[in-house]
XYZ file of C-alpha atoms in Angstrom:
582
model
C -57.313 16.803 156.958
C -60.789 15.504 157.819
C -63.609 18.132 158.441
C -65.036 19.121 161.451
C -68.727 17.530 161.438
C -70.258 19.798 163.190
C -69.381 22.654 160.419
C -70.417 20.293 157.762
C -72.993 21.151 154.980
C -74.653 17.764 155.921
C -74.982 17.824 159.104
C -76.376 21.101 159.327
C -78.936 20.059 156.478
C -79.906 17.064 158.425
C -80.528 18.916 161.703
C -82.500 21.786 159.797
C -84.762 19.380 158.381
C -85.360 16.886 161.330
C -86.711 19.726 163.361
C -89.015 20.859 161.123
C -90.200 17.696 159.427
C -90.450 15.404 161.936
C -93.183 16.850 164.013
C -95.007 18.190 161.467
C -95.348 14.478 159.749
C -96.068 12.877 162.782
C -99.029 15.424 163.285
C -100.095 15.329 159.802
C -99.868 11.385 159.537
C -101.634 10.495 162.722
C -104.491 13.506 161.695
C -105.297 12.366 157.947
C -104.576 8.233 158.804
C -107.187 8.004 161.992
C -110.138 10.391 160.297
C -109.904 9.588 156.933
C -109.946 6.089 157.533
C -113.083 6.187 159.104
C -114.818 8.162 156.827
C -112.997 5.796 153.786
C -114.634 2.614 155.623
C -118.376 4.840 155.832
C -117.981 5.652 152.571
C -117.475 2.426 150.905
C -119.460 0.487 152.825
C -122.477 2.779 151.512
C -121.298 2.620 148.250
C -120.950 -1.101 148.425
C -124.291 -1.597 149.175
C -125.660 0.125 146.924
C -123.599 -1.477 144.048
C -124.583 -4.989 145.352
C -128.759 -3.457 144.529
C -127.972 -1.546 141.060
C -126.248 -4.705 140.002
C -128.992 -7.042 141.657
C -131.263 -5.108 139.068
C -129.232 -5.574 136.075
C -128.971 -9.215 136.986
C -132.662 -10.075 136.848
C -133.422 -7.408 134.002
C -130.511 -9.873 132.255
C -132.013 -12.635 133.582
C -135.188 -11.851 132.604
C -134.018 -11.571 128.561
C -132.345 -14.745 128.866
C -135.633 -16.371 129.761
C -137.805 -14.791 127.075
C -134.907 -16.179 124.382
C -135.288 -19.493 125.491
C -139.282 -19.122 125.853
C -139.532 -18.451 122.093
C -136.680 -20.211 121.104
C -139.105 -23.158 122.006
C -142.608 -21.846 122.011
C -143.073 -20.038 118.978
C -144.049 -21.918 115.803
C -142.206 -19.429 113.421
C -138.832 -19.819 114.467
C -139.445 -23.396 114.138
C -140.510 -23.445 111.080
C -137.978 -21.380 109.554
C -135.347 -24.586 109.118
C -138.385 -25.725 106.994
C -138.525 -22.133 105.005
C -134.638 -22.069 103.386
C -136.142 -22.744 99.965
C -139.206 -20.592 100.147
C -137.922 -16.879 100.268
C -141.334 -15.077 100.345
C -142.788 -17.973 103.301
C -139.082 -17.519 104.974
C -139.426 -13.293 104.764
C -142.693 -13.399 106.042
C -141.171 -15.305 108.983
C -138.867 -13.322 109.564
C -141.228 -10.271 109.892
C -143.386 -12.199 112.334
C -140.769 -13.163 114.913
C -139.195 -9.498 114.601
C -142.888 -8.250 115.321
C -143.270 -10.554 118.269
C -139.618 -9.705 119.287
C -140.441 -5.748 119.209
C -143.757 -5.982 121.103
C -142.540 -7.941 124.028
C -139.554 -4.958 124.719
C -142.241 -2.105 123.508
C -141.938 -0.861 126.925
C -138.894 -2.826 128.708
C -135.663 -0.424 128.023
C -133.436 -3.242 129.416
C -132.251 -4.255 125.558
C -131.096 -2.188 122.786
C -132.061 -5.061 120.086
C -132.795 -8.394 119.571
C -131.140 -10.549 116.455
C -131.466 -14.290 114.831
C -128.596 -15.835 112.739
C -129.237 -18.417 110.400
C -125.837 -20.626 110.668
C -126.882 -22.354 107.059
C -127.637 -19.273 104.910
C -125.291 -16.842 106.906
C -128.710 -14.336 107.568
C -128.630 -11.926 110.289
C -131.917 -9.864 110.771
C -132.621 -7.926 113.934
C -134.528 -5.604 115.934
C -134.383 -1.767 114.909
C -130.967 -0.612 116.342
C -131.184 2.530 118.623
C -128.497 5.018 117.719
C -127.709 8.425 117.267
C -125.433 7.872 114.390
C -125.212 6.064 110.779
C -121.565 5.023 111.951
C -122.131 3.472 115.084
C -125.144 1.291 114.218
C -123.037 0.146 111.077
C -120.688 -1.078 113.877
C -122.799 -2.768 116.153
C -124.429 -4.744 112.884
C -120.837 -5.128 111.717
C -119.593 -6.517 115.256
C -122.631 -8.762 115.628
C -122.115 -10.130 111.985
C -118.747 -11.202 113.036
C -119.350 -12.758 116.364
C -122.585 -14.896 115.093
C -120.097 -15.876 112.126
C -117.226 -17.207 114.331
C -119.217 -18.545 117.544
C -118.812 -22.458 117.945
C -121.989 -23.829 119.701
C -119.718 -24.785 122.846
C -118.197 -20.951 123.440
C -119.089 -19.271 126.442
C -121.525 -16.450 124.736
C -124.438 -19.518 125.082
C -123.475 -19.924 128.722
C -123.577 -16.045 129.791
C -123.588 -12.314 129.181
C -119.939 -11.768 127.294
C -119.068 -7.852 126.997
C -117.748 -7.281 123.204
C -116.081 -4.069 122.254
C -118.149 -2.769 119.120
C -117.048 0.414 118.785
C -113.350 1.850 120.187
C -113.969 2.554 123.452
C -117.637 1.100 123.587
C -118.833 -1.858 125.017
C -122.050 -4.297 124.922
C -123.325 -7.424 126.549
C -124.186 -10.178 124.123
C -125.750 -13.295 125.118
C -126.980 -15.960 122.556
C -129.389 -18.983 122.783
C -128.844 -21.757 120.274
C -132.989 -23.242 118.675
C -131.140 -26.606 118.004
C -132.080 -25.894 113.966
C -128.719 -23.844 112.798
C -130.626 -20.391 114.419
C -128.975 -18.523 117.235
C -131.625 -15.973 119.084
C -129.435 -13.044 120.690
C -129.939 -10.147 122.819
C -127.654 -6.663 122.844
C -127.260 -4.286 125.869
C -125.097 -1.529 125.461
C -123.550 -0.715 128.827
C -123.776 2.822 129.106
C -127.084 2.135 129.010
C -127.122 0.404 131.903
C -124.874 2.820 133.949
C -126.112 3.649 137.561
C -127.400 7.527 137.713
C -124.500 9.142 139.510
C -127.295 10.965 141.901
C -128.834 7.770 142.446
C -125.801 6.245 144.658
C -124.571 9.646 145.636
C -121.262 9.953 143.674
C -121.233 13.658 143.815
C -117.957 14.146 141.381
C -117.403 10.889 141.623
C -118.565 8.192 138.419
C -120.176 4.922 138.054
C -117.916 2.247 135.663
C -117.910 -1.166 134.126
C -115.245 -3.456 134.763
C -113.768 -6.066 132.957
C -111.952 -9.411 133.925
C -108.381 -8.069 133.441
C -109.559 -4.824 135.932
C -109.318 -2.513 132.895
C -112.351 0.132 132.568
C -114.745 -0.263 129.403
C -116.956 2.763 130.179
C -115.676 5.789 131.315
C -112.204 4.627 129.927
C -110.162 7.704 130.226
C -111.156 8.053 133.652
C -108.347 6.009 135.178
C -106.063 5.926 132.408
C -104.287 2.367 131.608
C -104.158 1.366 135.467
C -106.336 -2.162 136.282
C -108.479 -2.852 139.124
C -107.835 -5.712 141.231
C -110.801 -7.545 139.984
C -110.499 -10.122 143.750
C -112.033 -7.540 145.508
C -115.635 -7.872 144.191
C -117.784 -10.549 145.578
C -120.640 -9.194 147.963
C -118.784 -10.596 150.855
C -115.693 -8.750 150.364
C -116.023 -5.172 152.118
C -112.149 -4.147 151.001
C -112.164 -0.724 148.924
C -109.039 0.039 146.597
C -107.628 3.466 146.390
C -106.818 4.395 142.701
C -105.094 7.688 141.570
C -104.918 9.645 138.608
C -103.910 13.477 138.215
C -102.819 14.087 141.877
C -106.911 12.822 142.771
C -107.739 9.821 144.694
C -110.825 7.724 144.423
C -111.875 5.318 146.759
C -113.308 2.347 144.411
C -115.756 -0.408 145.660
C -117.041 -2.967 142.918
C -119.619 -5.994 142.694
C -119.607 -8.657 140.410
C -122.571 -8.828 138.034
C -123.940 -12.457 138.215
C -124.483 -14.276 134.850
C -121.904 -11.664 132.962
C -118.154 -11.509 133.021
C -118.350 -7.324 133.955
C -117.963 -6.081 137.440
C -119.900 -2.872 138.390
C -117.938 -0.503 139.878
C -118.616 3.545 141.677
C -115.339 5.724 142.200
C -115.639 8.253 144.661
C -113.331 11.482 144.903
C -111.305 11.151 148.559
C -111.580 15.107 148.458
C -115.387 14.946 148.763
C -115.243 12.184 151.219
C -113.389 14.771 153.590
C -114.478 18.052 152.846
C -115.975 17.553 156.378
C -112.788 17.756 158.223
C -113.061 21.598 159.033
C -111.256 21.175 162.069
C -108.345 18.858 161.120
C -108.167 21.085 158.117
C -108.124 24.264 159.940
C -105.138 22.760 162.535
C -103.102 21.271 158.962
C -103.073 24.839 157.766
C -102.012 26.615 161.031
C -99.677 23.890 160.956
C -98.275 24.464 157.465
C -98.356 28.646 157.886
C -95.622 28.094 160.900
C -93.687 25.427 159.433
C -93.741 27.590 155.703
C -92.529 30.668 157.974
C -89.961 28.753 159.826
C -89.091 26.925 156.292
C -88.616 30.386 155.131
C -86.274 31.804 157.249
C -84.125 28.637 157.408
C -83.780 29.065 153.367
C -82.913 32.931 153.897
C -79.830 31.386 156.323
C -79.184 28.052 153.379
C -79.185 30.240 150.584
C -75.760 31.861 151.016
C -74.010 28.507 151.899
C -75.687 26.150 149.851
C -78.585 27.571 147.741
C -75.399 30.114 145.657
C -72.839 27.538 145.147
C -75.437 25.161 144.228
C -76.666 27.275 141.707
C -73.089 28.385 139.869
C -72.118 24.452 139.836
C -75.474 23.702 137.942
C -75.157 26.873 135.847
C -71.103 25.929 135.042
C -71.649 22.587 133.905
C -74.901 23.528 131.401
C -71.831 26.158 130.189
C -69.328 22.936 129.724
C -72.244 20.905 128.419
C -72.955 23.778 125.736
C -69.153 23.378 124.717
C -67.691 26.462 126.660
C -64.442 24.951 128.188
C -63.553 28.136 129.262
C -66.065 27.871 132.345
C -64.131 28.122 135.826
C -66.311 28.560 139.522
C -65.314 30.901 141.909
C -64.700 29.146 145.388
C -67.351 29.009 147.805
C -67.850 29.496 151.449
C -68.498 26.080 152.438
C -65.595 23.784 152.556
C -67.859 20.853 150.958
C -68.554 23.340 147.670
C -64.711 24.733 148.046
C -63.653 21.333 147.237
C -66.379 20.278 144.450
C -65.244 24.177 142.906
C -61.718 22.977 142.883
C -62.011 19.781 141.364
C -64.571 20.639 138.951
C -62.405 23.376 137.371
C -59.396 21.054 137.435
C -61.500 18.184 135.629
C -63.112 20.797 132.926
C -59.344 21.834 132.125
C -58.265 17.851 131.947
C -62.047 17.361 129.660
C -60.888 20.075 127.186
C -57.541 19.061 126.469
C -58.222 15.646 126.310
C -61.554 16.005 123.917
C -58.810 18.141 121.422
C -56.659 15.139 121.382
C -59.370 12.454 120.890
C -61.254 15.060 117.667
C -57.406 15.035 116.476
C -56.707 11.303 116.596
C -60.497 10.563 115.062
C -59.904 12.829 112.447
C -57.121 11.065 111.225
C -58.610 8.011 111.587
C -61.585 9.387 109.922
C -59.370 10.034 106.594
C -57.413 7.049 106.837
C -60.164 5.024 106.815
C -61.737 6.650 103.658
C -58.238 6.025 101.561
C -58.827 2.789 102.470
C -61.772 2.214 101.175
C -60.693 3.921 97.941
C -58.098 1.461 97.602
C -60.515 -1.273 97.530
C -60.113 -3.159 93.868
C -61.272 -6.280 92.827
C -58.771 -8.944 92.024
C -60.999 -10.801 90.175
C -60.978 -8.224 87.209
C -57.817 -7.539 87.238
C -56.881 -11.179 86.533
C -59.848 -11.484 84.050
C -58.423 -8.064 82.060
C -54.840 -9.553 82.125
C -56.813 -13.028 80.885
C -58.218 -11.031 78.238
C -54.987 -9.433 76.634
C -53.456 -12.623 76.672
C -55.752 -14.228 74.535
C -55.706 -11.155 72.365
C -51.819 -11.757 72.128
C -52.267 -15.536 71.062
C -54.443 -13.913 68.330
C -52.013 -11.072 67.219
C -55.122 -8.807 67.523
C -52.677 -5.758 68.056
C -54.789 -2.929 67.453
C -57.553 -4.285 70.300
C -54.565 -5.154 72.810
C -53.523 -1.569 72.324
C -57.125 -0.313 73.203
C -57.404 -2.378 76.354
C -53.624 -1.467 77.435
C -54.519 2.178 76.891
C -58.116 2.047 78.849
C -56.746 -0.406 82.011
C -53.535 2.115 82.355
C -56.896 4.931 82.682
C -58.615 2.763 84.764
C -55.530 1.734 87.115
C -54.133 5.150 87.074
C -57.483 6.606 88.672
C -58.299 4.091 91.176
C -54.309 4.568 92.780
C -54.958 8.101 92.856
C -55.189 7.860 97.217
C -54.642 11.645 97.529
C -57.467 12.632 96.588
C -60.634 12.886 98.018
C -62.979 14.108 95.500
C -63.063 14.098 91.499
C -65.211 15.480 89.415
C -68.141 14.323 87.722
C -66.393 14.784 84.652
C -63.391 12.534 85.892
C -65.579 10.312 87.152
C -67.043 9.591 84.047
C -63.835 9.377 82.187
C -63.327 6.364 84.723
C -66.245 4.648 83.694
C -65.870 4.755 80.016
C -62.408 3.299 80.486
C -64.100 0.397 82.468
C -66.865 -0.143 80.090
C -64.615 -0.386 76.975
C -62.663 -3.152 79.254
C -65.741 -5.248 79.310
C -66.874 -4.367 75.314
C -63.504 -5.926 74.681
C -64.226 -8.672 76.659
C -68.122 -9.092 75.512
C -68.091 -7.415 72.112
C -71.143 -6.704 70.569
C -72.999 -7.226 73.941
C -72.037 -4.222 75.790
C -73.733 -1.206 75.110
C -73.920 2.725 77.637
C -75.137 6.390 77.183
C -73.685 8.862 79.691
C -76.143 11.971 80.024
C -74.771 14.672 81.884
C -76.868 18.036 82.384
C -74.900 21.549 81.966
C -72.771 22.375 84.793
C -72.566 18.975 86.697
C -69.876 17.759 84.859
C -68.122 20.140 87.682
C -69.652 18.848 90.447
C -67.448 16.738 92.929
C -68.011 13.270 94.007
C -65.975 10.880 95.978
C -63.833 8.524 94.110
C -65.009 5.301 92.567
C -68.574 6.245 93.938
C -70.796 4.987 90.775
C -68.029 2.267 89.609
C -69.067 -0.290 92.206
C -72.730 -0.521 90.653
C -71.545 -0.774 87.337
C -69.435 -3.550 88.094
C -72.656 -5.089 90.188
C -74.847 -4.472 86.668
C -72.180 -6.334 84.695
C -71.361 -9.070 87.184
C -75.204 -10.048 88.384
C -77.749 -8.150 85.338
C -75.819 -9.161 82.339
C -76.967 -12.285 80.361
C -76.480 -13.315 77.296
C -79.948 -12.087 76.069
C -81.022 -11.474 72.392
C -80.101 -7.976 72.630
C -77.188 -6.413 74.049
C -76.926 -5.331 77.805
C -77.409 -1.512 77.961
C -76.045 0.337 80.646
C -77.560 4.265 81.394
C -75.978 6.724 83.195
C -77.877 10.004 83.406
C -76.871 12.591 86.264
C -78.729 16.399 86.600
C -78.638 18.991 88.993
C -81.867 19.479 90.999
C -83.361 22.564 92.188
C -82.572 22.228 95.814
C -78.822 22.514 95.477
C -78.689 18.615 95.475
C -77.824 16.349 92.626
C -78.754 13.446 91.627
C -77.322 10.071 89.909
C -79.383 7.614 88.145
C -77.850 4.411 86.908
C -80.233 1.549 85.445
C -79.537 -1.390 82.915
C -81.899 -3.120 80.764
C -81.200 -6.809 82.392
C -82.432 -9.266 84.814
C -82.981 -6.403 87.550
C -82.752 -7.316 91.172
C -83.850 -10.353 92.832
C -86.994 -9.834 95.108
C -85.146 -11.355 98.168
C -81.720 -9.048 97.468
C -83.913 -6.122 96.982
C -86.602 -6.150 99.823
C -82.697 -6.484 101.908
C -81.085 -3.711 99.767
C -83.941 -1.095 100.543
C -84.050 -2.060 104.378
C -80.691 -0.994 104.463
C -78.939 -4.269 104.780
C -75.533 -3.031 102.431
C -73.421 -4.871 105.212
C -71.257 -7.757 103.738
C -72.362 -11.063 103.844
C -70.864 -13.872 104.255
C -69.600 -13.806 100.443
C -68.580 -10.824 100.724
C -71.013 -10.002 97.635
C -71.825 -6.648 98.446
C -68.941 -5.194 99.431
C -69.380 -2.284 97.305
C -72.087 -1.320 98.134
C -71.574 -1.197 101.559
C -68.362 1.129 100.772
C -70.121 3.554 99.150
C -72.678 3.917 101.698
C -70.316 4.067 104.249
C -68.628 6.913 102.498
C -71.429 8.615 101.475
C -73.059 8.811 105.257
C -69.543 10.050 106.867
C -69.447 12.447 104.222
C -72.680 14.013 104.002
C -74.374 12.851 106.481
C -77.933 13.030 106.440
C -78.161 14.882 103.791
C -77.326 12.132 101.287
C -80.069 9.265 100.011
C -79.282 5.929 98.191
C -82.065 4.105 96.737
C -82.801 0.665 95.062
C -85.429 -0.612 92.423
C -86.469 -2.551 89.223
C -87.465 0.177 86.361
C -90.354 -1.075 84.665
C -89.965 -3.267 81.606
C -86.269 -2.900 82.270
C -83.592 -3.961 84.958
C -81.977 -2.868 88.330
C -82.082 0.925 88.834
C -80.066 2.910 91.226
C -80.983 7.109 92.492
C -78.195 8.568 94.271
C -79.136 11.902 96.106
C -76.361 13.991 97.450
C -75.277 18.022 97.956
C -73.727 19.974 94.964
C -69.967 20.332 95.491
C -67.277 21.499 94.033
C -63.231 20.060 94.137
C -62.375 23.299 96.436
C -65.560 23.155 98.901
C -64.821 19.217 99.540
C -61.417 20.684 100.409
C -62.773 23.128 102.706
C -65.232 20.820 104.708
């Protein structure tokens, strides 16, 4: 049966809040858009104006550098003659000092530069003015970021052509501008930028800041300012009198910017849109009345929402953190509104359907779960089976009776163990058994060139592994580290209990070790089976391991020194009856 609308939760939400929000925005929009607008457009046109002079002043104080570098560039007799001076070291320091004295006495009063520099492109010599810094670190990055660029600059980049700002320090940021002398010398000038920012009380920022901009519209002084948000960099010729309105922590600042002739920075002021306004006692004082009757009327409209909507809200929420927690016992108590009577209903009916079917799908997966572990147990190579059969055949054609009888006796061991698909967990002591069976298969087959040592610390010969866990790297030593070398192929097995309640499993041989390009794969992780199928094995066991233990397991891969492929496993000590029990 369809509801009435009129006694809906909707509708009555929807008619609550149209007659209180709709005046009140239309107030507050028409208030805040007509005089803050104004006082925006005051503001920044001020502002603009007085960015156009600051950066007018920069300009020719730039301008005026630029000159003086290409005056002496051409005019003074010691920078030309030091092309002529590469083979005379004393004649070509004494240079040097003499164009670094001229350099310092034409800036002994002129603050606009931080130093001056020549680079000698044949001999790779920078020598400069003294650099003005507060710290040993920084001016070993300005030298170190001047170095650099002098080293790399082609006499066609755009550092010859104007001001370039270069980031010399995180956060930090110069102008550079070079002249080329024509004789393999570049002249250059350095201006750090927050030496050139505009006095805040000069333009009247108030709380407000002063910034450099770069081409992209990202901030390279006062970087945190802003955060990562970019300036639309269109907006700064003199002509344009747009502002942009930039945010960051709930404050606005009304941004104006001017392009900086002859550099590739924009200067730009941000001014807080709460000073701007502070004015606005009267618009102010109306908002607030405004806001004390609508919070008032807001208030007793939530007194009258609360029991229908605010309650039922509120044990819905609270019910399904309960189901998401795992408690599938949560039910709601119906509500008075029809809307929340039905959601009640049909949540409890859904959390009853949730539970049953989640104990069905943990049942099914659990059985999967150990289905898929026997089969991976069951995994054997047919390859060594054939090659073991192979084996006792040619023993047989040489009536060698007494070996045929040793490698019937160890592959009935071997076979018996790995068709043992009930289990699922041996101990180390079984394990071991299993491997000594395998290795005698293969002495028979290499003789004389198989060689092991099994070293087992007290008490973890009753720890419990999964089946076949340390077989499949044996088999990997013998298949892809055994050669015939001048000494036999040694296999070590040495397994200890640490002090953690883990243990650990160590297997390493003494042959060709691991091939760079398997390894690098093998210790990213890569144990999934290629296209050979070639590693196989591996991947079982660290499939098994990880569903087993979980996290709490490691496998790792490397070449022991002066020996051959080395193998740490890292897993919890367990015994037969507490594998049982997990």
């Amino acid at each position: 049966m369809m509801l009435n609308i009129k006694h809906s939760l909707r509708f009555k939400l929807i008619i609550g809040f149209f007659t209180i929000a709709v005046p009140l925005v239309g107030l507050l929009l028409y208030n805040n858009y007509y005089a803050s607008n104004t006082i925006r457009e005051q503001v920044a046109d001020s502002n603009k104006n007085s960015m156009i002079l600051y950066s007018h002043q920069i300009e020719a104080a730039l301008n005026k550098e630029t000159n003086f570098l290409y005056n002496i560039a051409v005019e003074d007799p010691n920078i030309a003659a030091l092309s002529q001076l590469l083979n005379d070291p004393d004649e070509y320091y004494l240079a040097k000092s003499r164009i670094l004295n001229t350099l310092t006495r034409y800036h002994r009063f002129d603050n606009s530069v931080d130093l001056q520099f020549i680079y000698s492109v044949q001999k790779q010599d920078l020598f400069n003015t003294p650099i003005k810094t507060q710290s040993y670190e920084e001016l070993q990055s300005i030298k170190t970021t001047i170095e650099k660029l002098v080293k790399e600059v082609r006499p066609d980049s755009v550092y010859f052509r104007e001001w370039k700002a270069i980031e010399y320090s995180p956060h930090k940021y110069a102008l550079i501008r070079l002249v080329d002398t024509g004789d393999d010398f570049y002249l250059g000038a350095f201006v750090e930028l927050e030496n050139l920012m505009i006095p805040l009380d000069l333009i009247h920022l108030e709380d407000g800041f002063a910034s450099f901009v770069g081409k992209q519209g990202e901030l390279i002084t006062n970087t945190a300012a802003i955060g990562p948000q970019r300036l639309n960099t269109s907006l700064a010729s003199e002509s344009n009198e747009v502002y942009q309105v930039v945010k960051k922590n709930e404050r606005k600042y009304i941004v104006v910017m001017n392009q900086i002739q002859g550099t590739d920075v924009i200067l730009s002021a941000f001014v807080p849109e709460s000073q701007m306004l502070k004015n606005l006692y009267h618009f102010r004082r109306g908002i607030i009345l405004i806001s004390i009757a609508a919070l008032i009327i807001l208030m007793i409209y939530l007194v009258y929402l609360n029991d229908i909507f605010l309650k039922p809200m509120n044990n819905l929420v609270r019910g399904m953190r309960r189901i998401k927690h795992g408690d599938w016992n949560t039910r709601l108590q119906p509500s008075k509104s029809k809307e929340f009577a039905i959601i009640d209903e049909t949540f409890n009916s859904m959390a009853s359907e949730i539970h049953e079917l989640k104990i069905s799908v943990y049942e099914e997966q659990i059985k999967a779960h150990k289905a898929e572990l026997k089969h991976l147990q069951l995994q054997i190579n047919p390859h060594f089976l054939l090659n073991s059969i192979n084996i006792v055949y040619n023993l047989a054609e040489i009536k060698n009776y007494s070996v045929i009888q040793l490698m019937c006796m160890n592959l009935v061991k071997y076979f018996r163990f790995t068709t043992k698909t009930n289990q699922i967990a041996v101990t180390i002591a079984e394990e071991m058994e299993h491997m000594e069976s395998y290795i005698k298969i293969q002495q028979v087959r290499f003789p004389e060139r198989v060689t092991y040592d099994i070293h087992i610390t007290d008490g973890a010969e009753k720890a419990a592994i999964p089946p076949l866990l340390i077989q499949p790297f044996i088999e990997n030593a013998i298949k892809y580290g055994f050669d015939f070398m001048d000494h036999p192929f040694h296999i070590s097995i040495h397994i200890e209990l640490l002090v953690d309640g883990q243990m650990e499993i160590v297997i390493w041989d003494n042959g060709n070790g691991f091939p760079s390009n398997v390894l690098e794969q093998l210790q990213a992780g890569c144990f999934m089976e290629n296209q050979k199928g070639e590693h196989l094995g591996i991947a079982n066991v660290q499939y098994r391991l990880k569903h087993i233990f979980g996290q709490k397991t490691s496998l790792a891969f490397d070449n022991a020194p002066d020996a051959g492929a080395r193998i740490r496993i890292v897993l919890p000590f367990r015994t037969v009856e507490q594998f049982t029990s997990f």
